[in-house]
Coordinates of C-alpha atoms in Angstrom, one line a residue:
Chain C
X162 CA 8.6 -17.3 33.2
X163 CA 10.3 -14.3 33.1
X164 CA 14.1 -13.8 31.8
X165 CA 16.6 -13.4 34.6
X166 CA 18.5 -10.4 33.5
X167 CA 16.0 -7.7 33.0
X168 CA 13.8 -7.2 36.5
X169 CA 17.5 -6.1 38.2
X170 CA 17.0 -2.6 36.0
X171 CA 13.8 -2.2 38.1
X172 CA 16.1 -0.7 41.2
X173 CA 17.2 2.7 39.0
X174 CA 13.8 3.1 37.6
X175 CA 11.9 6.2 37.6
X176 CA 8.9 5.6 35.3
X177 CA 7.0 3.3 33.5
X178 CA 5.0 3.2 30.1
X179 CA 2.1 1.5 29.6
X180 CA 0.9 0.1 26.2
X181 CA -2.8 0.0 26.6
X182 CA -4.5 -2.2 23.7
X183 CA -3.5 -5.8 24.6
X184 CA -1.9 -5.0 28.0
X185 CA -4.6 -3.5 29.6
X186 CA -7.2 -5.0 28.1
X187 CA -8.6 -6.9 24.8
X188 CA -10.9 -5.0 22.2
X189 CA -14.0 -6.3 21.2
X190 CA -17.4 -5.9 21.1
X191 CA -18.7 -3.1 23.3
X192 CA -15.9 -2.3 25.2
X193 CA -13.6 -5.4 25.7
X194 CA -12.7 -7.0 28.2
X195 CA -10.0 -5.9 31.0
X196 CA -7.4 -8.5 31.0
X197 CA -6.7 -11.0 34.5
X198 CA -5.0 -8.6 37.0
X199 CA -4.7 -5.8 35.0
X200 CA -6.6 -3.3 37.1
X201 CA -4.7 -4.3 39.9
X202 CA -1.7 -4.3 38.6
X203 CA -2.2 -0.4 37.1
X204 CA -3.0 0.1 41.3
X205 CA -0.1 -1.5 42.6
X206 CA 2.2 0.9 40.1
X207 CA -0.4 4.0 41.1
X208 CA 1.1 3.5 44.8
X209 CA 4.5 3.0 44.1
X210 CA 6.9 5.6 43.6
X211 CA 7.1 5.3 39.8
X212 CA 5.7 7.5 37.4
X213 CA 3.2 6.2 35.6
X214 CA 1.7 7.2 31.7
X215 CA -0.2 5.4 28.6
X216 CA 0.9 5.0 25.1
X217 CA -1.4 3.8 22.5
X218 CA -1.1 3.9 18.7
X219 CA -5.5 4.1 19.1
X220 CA -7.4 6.1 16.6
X221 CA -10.7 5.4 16.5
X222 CA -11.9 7.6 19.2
X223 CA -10.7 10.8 21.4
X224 CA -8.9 10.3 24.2
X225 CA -11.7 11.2 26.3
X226 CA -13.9 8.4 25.1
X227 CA -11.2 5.8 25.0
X228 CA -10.4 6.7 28.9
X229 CA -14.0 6.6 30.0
X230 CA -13.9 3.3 28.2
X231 CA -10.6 2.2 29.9
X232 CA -12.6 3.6 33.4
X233 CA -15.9 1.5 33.2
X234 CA -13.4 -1.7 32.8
X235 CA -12.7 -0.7 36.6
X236 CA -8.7 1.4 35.5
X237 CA -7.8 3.9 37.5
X238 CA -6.7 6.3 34.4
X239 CA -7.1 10.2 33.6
X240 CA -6.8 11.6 30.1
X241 CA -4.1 13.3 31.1
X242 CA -1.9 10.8 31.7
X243 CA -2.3 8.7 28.1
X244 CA -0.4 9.5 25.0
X245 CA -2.2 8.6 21.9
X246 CA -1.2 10.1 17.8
X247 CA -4.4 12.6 17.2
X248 CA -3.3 14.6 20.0
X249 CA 0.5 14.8 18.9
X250 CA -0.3 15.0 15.4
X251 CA -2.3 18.5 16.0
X252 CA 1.1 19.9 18.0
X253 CA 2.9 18.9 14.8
X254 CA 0.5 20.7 12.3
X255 CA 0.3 23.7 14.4
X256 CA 4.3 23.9 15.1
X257 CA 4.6 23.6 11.0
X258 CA 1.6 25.6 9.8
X259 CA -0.1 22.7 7.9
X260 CA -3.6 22.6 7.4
X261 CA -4.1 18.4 7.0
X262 CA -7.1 16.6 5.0
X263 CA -8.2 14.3 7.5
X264 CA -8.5 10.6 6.4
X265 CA -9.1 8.8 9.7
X266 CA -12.1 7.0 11.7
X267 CA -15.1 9.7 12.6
X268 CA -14.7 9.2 16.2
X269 CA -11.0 10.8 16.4
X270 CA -12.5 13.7 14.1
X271 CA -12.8 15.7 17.3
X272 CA -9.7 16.0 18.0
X273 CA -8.8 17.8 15.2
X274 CA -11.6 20.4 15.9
X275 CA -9.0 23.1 16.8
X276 CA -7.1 22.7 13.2
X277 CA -7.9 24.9 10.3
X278 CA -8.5 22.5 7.6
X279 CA -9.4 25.1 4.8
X280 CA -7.1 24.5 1.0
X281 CA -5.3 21.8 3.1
X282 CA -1.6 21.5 2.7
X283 CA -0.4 17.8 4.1
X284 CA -2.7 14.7 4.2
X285 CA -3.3 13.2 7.9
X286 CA -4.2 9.2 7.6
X287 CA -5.2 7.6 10.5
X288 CA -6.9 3.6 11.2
X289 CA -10.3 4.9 9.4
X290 CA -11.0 0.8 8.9
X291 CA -14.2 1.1 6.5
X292 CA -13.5 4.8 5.7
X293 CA -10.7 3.3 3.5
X294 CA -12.8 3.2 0.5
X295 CA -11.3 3.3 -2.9
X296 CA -13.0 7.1 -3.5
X297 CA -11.8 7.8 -0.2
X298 CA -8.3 7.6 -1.0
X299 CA -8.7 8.6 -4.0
X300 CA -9.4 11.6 -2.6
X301 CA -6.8 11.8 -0.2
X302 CA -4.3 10.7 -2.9
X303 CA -5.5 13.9 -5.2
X304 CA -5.0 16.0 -2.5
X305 CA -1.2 14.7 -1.8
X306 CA -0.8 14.5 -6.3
X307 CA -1.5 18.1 -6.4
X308 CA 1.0 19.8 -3.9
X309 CA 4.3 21.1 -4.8
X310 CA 6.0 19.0 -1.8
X311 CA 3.6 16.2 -0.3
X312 CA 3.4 15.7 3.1
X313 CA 1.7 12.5 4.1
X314 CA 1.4 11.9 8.1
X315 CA 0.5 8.3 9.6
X316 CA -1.1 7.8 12.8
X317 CA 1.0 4.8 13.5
X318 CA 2.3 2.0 10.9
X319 CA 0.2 -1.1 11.7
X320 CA -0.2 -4.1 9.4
X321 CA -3.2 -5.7 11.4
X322 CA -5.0 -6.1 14.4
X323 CA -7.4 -8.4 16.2
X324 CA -11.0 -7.6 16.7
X325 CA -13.2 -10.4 18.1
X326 CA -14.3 -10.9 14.4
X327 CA -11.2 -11.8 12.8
X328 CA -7.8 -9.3 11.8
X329 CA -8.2 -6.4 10.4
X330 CA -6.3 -4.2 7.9
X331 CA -4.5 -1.4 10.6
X332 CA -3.3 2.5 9.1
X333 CA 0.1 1.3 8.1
X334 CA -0.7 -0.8 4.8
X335 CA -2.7 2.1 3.4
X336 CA 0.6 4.6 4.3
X337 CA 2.8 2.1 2.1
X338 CA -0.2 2.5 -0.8
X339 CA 0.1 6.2 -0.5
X340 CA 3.9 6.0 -0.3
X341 CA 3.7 3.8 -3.6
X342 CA 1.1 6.1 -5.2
X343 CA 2.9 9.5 -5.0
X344 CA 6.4 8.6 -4.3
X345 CA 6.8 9.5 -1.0
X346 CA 7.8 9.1 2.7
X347 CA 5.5 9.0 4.9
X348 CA 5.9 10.8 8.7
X349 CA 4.9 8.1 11.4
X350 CA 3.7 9.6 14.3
X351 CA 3.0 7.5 17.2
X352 CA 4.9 4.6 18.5
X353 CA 7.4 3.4 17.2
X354 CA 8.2 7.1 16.3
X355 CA 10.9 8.2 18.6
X356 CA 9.6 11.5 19.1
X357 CA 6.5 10.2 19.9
X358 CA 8.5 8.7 23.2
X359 CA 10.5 11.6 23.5
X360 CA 7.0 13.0 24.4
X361 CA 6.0 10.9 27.1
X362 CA 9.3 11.4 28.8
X363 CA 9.6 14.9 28.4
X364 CA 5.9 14.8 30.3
X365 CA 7.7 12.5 32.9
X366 CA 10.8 14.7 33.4
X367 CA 12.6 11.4 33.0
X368 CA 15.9 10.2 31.0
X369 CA 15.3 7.2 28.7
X370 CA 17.2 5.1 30.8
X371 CA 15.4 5.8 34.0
X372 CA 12.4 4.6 32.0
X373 CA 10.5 1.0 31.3
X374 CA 7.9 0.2 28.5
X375 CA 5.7 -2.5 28.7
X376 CA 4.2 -3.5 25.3
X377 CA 2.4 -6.6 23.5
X378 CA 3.6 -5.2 20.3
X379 CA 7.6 -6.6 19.5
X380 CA 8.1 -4.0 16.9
X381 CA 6.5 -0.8 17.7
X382 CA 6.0 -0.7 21.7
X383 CA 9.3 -2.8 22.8
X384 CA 12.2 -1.7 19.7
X385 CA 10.5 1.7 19.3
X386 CA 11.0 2.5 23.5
X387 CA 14.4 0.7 23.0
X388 CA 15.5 2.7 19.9
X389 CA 15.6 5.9 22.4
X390 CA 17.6 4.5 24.9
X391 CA 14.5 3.2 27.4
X392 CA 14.1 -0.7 28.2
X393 CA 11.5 -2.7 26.8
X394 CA 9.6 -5.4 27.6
X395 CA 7.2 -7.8 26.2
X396 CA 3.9 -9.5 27.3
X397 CA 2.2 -12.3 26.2
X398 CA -1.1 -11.1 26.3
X399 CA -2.5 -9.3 23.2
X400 CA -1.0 -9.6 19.8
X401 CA 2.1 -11.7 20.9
X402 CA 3.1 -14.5 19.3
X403 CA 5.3 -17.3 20.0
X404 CA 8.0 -16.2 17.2
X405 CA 8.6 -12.6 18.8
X406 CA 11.2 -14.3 21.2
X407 CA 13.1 -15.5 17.9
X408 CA 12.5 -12.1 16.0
X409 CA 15.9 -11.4 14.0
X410 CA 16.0 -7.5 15.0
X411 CA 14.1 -6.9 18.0
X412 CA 15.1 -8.6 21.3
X413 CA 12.6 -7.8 24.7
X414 CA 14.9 -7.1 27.5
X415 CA 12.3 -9.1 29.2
X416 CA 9.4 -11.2 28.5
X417 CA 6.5 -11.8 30.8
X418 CA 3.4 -14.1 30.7
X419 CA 1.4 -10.5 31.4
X420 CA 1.4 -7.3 33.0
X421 CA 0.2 -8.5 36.5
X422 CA 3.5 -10.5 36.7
X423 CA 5.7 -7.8 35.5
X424 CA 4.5 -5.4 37.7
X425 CA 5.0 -7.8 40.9
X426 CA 8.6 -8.4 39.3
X427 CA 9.3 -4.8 39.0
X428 CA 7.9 -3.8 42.3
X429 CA 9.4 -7.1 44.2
X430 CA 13.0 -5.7 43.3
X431 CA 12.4 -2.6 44.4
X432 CA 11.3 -4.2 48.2
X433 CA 7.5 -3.3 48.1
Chain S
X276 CA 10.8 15.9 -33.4
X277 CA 12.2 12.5 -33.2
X278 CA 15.3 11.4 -31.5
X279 CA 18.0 11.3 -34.6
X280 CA 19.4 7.9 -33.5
X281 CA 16.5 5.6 -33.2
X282 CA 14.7 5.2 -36.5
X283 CA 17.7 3.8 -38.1
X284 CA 17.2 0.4 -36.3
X285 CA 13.8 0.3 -37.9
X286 CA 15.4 -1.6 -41.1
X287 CA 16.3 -4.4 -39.2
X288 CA 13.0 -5.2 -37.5
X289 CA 10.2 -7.8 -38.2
X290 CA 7.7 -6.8 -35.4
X291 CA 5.8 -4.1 -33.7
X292 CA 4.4 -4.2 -30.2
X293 CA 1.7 -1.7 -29.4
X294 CA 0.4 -0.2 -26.3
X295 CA -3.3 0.5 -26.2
X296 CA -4.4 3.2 -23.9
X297 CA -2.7 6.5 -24.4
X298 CA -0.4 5.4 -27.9
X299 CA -4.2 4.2 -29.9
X300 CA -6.7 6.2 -27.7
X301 CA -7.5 8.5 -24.7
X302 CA -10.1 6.8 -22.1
X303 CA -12.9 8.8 -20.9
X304 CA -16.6 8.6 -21.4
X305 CA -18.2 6.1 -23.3
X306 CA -15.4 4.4 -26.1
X307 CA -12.9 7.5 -25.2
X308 CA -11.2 9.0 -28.0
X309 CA -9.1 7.5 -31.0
X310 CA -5.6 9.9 -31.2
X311 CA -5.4 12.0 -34.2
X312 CA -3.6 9.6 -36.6
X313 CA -3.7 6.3 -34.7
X314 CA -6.4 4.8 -36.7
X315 CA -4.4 5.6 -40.0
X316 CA -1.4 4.5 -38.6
X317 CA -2.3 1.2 -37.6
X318 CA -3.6 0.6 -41.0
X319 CA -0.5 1.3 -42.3
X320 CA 1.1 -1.2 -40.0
X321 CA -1.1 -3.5 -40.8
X322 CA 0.0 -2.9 -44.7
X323 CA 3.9 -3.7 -44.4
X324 CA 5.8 -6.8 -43.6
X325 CA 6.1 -6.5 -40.4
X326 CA 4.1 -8.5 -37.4
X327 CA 2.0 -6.3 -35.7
X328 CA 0.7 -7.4 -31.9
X329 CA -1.2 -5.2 -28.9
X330 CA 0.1 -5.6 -25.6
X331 CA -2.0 -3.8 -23.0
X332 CA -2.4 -3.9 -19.2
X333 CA -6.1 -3.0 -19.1
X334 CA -8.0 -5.5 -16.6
X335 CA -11.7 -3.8 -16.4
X336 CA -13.2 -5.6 -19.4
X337 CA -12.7 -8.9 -21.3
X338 CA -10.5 -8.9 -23.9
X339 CA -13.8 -9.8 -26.5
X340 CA -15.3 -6.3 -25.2
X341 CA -12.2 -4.1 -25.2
X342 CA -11.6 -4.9 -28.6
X343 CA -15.4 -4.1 -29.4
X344 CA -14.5 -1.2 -27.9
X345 CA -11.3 0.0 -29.7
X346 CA -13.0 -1.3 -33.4
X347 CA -16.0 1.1 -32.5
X348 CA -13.5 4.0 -32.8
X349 CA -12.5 2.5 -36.1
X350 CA -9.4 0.2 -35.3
X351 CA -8.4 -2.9 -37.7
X352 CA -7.8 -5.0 -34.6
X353 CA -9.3 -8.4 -33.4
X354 CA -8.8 -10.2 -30.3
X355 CA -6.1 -13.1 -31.2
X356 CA -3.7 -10.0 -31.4
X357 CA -4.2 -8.7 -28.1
X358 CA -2.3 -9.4 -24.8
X359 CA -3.5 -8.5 -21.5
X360 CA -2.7 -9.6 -18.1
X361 CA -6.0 -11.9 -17.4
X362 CA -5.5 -14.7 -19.8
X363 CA -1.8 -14.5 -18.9
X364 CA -2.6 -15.1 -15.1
X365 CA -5.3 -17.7 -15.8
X366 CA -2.3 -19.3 -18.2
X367 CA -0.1 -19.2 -15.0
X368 CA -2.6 -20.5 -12.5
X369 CA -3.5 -23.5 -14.4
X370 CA 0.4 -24.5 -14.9
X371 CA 0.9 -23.7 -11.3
X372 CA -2.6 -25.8 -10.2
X373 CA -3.8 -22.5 -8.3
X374 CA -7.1 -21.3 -7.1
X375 CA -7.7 -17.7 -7.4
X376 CA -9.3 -15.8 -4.9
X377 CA -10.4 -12.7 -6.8
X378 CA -10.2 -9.2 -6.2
X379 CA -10.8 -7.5 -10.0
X380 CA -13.4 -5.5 -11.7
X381 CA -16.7 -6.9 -11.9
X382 CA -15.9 -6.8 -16.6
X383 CA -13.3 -8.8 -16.2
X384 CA -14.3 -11.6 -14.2
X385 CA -15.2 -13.6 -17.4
X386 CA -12.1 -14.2 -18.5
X387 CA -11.3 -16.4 -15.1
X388 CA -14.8 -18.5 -16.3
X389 CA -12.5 -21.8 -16.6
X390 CA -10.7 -21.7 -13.5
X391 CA -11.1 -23.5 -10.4
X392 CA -11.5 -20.9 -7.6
X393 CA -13.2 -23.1 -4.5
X394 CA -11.2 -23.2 -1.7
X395 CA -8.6 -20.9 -2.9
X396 CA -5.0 -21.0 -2.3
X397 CA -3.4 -17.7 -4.0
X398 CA -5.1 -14.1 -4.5
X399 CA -5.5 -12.5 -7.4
X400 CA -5.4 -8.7 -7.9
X401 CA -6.8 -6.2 -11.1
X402 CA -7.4 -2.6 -11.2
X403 CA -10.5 -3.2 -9.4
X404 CA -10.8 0.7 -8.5
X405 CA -14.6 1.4 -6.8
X406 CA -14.2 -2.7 -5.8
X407 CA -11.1 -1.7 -3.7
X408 CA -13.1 -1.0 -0.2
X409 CA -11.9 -1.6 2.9
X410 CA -13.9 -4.7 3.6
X411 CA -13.1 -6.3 0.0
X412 CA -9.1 -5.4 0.6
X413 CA -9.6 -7.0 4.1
X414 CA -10.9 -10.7 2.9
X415 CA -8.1 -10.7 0.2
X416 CA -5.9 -9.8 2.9
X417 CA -7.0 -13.1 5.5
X418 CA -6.7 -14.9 2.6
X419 CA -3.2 -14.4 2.0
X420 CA -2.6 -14.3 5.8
X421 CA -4.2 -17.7 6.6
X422 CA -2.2 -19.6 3.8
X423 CA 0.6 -21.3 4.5
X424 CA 2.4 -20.2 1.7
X425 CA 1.1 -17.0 0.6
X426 CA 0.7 -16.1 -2.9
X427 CA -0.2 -12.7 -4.8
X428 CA -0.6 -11.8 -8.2
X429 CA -1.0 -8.4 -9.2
X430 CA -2.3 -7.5 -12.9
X431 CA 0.5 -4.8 -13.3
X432 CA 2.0 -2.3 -11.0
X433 CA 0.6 0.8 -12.0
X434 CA 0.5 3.6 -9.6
X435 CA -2.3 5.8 -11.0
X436 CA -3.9 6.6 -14.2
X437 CA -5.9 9.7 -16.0
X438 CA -9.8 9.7 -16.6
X439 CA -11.7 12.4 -17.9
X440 CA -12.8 13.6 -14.5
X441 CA -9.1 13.1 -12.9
X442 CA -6.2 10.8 -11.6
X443 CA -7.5 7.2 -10.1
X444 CA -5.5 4.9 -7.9
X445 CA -3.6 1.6 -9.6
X446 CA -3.6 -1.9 -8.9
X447 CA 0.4 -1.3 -7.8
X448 CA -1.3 0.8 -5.0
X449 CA -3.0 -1.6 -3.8
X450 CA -0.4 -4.6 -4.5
X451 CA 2.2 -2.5 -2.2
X452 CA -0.6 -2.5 0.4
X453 CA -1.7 -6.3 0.5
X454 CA 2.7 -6.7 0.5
X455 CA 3.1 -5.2 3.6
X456 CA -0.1 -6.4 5.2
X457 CA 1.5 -9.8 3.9
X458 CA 5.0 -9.6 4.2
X459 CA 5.5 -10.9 1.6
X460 CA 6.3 -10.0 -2.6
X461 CA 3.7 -9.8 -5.4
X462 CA 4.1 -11.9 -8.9
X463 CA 3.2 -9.3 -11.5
X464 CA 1.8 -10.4 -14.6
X465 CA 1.4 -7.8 -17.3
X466 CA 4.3 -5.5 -18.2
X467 CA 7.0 -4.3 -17.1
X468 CA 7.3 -8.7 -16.0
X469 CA 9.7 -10.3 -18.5
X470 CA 7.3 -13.0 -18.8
X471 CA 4.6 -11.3 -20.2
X472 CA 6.4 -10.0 -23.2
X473 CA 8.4 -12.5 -23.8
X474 CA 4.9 -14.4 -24.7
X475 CA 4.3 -11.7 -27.0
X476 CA 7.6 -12.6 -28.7
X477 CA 6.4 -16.3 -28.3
X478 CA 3.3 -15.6 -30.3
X479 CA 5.2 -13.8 -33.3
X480 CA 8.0 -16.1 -33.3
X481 CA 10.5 -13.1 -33.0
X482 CA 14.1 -12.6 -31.3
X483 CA 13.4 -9.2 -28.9
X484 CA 16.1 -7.6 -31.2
X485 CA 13.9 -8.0 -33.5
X486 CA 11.0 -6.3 -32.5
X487 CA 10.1 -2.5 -31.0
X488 CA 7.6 -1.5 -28.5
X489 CA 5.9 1.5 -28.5
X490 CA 4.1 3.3 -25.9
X491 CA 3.1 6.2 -23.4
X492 CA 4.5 4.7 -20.1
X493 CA 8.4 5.3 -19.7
X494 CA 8.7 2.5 -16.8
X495 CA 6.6 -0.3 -17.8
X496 CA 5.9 -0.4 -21.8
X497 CA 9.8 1.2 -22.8
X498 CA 11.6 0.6 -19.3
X499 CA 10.1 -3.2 -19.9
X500 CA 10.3 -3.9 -23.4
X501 CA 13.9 -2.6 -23.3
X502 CA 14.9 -4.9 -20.5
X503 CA 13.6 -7.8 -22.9
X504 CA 16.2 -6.7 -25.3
X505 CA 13.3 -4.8 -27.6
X506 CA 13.5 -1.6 -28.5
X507 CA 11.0 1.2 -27.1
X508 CA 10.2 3.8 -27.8
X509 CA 8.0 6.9 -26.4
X510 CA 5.0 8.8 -27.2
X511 CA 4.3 12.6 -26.5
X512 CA 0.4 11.1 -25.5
X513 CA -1.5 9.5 -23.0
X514 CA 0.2 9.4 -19.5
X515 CA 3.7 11.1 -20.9
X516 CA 5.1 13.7 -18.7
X517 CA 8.0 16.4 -19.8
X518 CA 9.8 15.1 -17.3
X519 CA 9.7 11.1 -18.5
X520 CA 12.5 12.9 -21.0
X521 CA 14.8 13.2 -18.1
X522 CA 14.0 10.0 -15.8
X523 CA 16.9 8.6 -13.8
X524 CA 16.9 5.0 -14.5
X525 CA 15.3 4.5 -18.2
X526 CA 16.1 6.3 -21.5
X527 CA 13.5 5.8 -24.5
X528 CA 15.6 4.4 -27.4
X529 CA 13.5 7.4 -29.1
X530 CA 10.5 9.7 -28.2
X531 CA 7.5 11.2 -30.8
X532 CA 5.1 13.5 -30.4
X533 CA 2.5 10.1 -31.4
X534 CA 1.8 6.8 -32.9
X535 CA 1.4 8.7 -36.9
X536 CA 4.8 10.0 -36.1
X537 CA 6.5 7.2 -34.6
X538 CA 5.0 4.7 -37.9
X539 CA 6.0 7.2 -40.7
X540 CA 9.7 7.2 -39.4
X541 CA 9.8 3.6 -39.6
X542 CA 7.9 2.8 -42.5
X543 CA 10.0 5.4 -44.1
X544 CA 13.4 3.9 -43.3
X545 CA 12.2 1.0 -44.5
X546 CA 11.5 2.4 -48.2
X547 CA 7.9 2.1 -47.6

């Protein structure tokens, strides 16, 4: 059941945002499954009038790959449309100068191809999973040591995830090591970051307010869209779990049993 | 040069806690180094009236083989005088009827010989440096995650240390990881932890006021023994830094440029 208060908003919006990794679909082996109406529902906003983009904190391949991925699950979905860190981590670098070592998962490597990475200057960490061995961030730790002011970038700030072979250590518990190891403050980029959303809506042309996110993720996806001013609601699909409706600082505007049914709530006030 | 204040105090004491690494010798390859006068001055030591213990955080070899180790490079030392973090957490999980699940060096792992570690109910962290990959980190971490009540014990909290072919990654590293992974707050054993000295003062039978602690680390040999109530005091070796002179929160009741200096101002306040 889904909370009374929240699908009346549906009448002013403009957009909505799409968490992908537990809304879409579940990961697992080969390339997930899509999950019970999901397609359909993605079609149903497609034909609406609402503008429509994807937001994932995914680092373990290029956008490219993870679309084709999301497109032989049967998702109508373009690369352009989908948000991910690599991409806005390389406008960062380039707006600052930086040249980054790169300690993230070979697959996102790519998308760093048009960075210069020569006497790097910052360290970029992303969810490299078995690439977090102890030389590997030793090395990235050296790197950080030696510079006059370190600049460590996360690609997200994940405790865990679920693969179909039990949870897995996500990017955000080796930022805190590296935080720990040379005294700093780590740059999130990604969701929850809010200029991570400010991106998405600049994209859209929309205000905050004219603009819905739909997350499995309490935290990240639902208080990071609400911390700039856009609602935020939760599935329970994905990583949900029971005691997000009884979290002490983050409170969905809504909570749905999964996207299929928020879609038909959204679209149902607004008399399609 | 000394600090004018400190050696004063020095008439009233009846112990001497030493730190290993850094204050006796520098680690490198094979044995390390002994420091110029360290051997001498622990002689010396050894020669007054006052009780003389070894209080070290090292977890990558047994106690029997460190000490092997330190009496190579020509120290009077024997094990009964040393303190290090593994018997102290194999001390606390037999009071506490824990079963470690173990995530430490592969040298060290003797020293947990005795304890019950089927089905295990706590985790158990060391400097376990190449050990720390990501699939090791990940089974301490569903572990912790999968207990009830989760519990973590970290052999120290350092953040990084010096070998001969550079800086290298701390247990504290990791502890701050497997903490936010966890949610939760490590139990350290080893200095700076109250507990640990304190069963150094245990052993001599000594009042903190007592006794004086000297070593390389500012936070966790001086920083710790002084919020014991010891005294401590600083050497110019090991892992000092120029800045450590200046630090924000702890002041060395004294600083010398090494061990030889530190026990001739002592030994000679006392009329020895």
């Amino acid at each position: 059941m889904a909370d009374a208060g929240w699908p009346g908003c549906s009448k002013s919006l403009k957009g909505v945002v799409l968490d992908m990794c537990g809304v879409l679909y579940d990961s697992g082996e080969g390339d997930g499954v899509a999950l019970p109406g999901s397609v359909e529902a993605v079609k149903k906003l497609k034909a609406s009038d609402l503008q429509l983009r994807f937001c994932t904190n995914e680092t373990q391949a290029t956008r490219e790959k993870f679309v084709a991925k999301l497109q032989r699950l049967g998702f109508d979905i373009c690369v352009s449309e989908v948000f991910s860190p690599a991409p806005a981590a390389v406008a960062v670098l380039k707006e600052r100068g930086l040249k980054p070592h790169l300690l993230v998962y070979d697959g996102v490597l790519p998308e760093f191809d048009s960075v210069d990475k020569t006497n790097p200057n910052c360290v970029v960490i992303g969810d490299a999973a078995e690439k977090f061995s102890y030389q590997n961030l030793n090395e990235a730790f050296r790197v950080l040591i030696n510079l006059e002011k370190p600049v460590l970038f996360s690609l997200g700030q994940g405790r865990y995830y679920k693969e179909t072979d039990g949870l897995k250590l996500d990017v955000g518990v080796y930022m805190k090591a590296l935080e720990y190891a040379c005294d700093l403050k780590a740059e999130v980029i990604g969701k929850p970051s809010p200029m991570f959303f400010q991106s998405v809506l600049n994209d859209m042309g929309l205000q905050p307010s004219e603009t819905l996110m739909i997350g499995d993720d309490l935290v990240n996806d639902v208080g990071g869209a609400q911390h700039c001013g856009m609602k935020g609601i939760q599935v329970r699909t994905g990583k949900y779990r029971a005691s997000d409706e009884k979290h002490p600082t983050v409170t969905a505007d809504g909570t749905v049993d999964n996207l299929a049914q928020a879609v038909d709530l959204i679209l149902g006030q607004r008399g399609h």
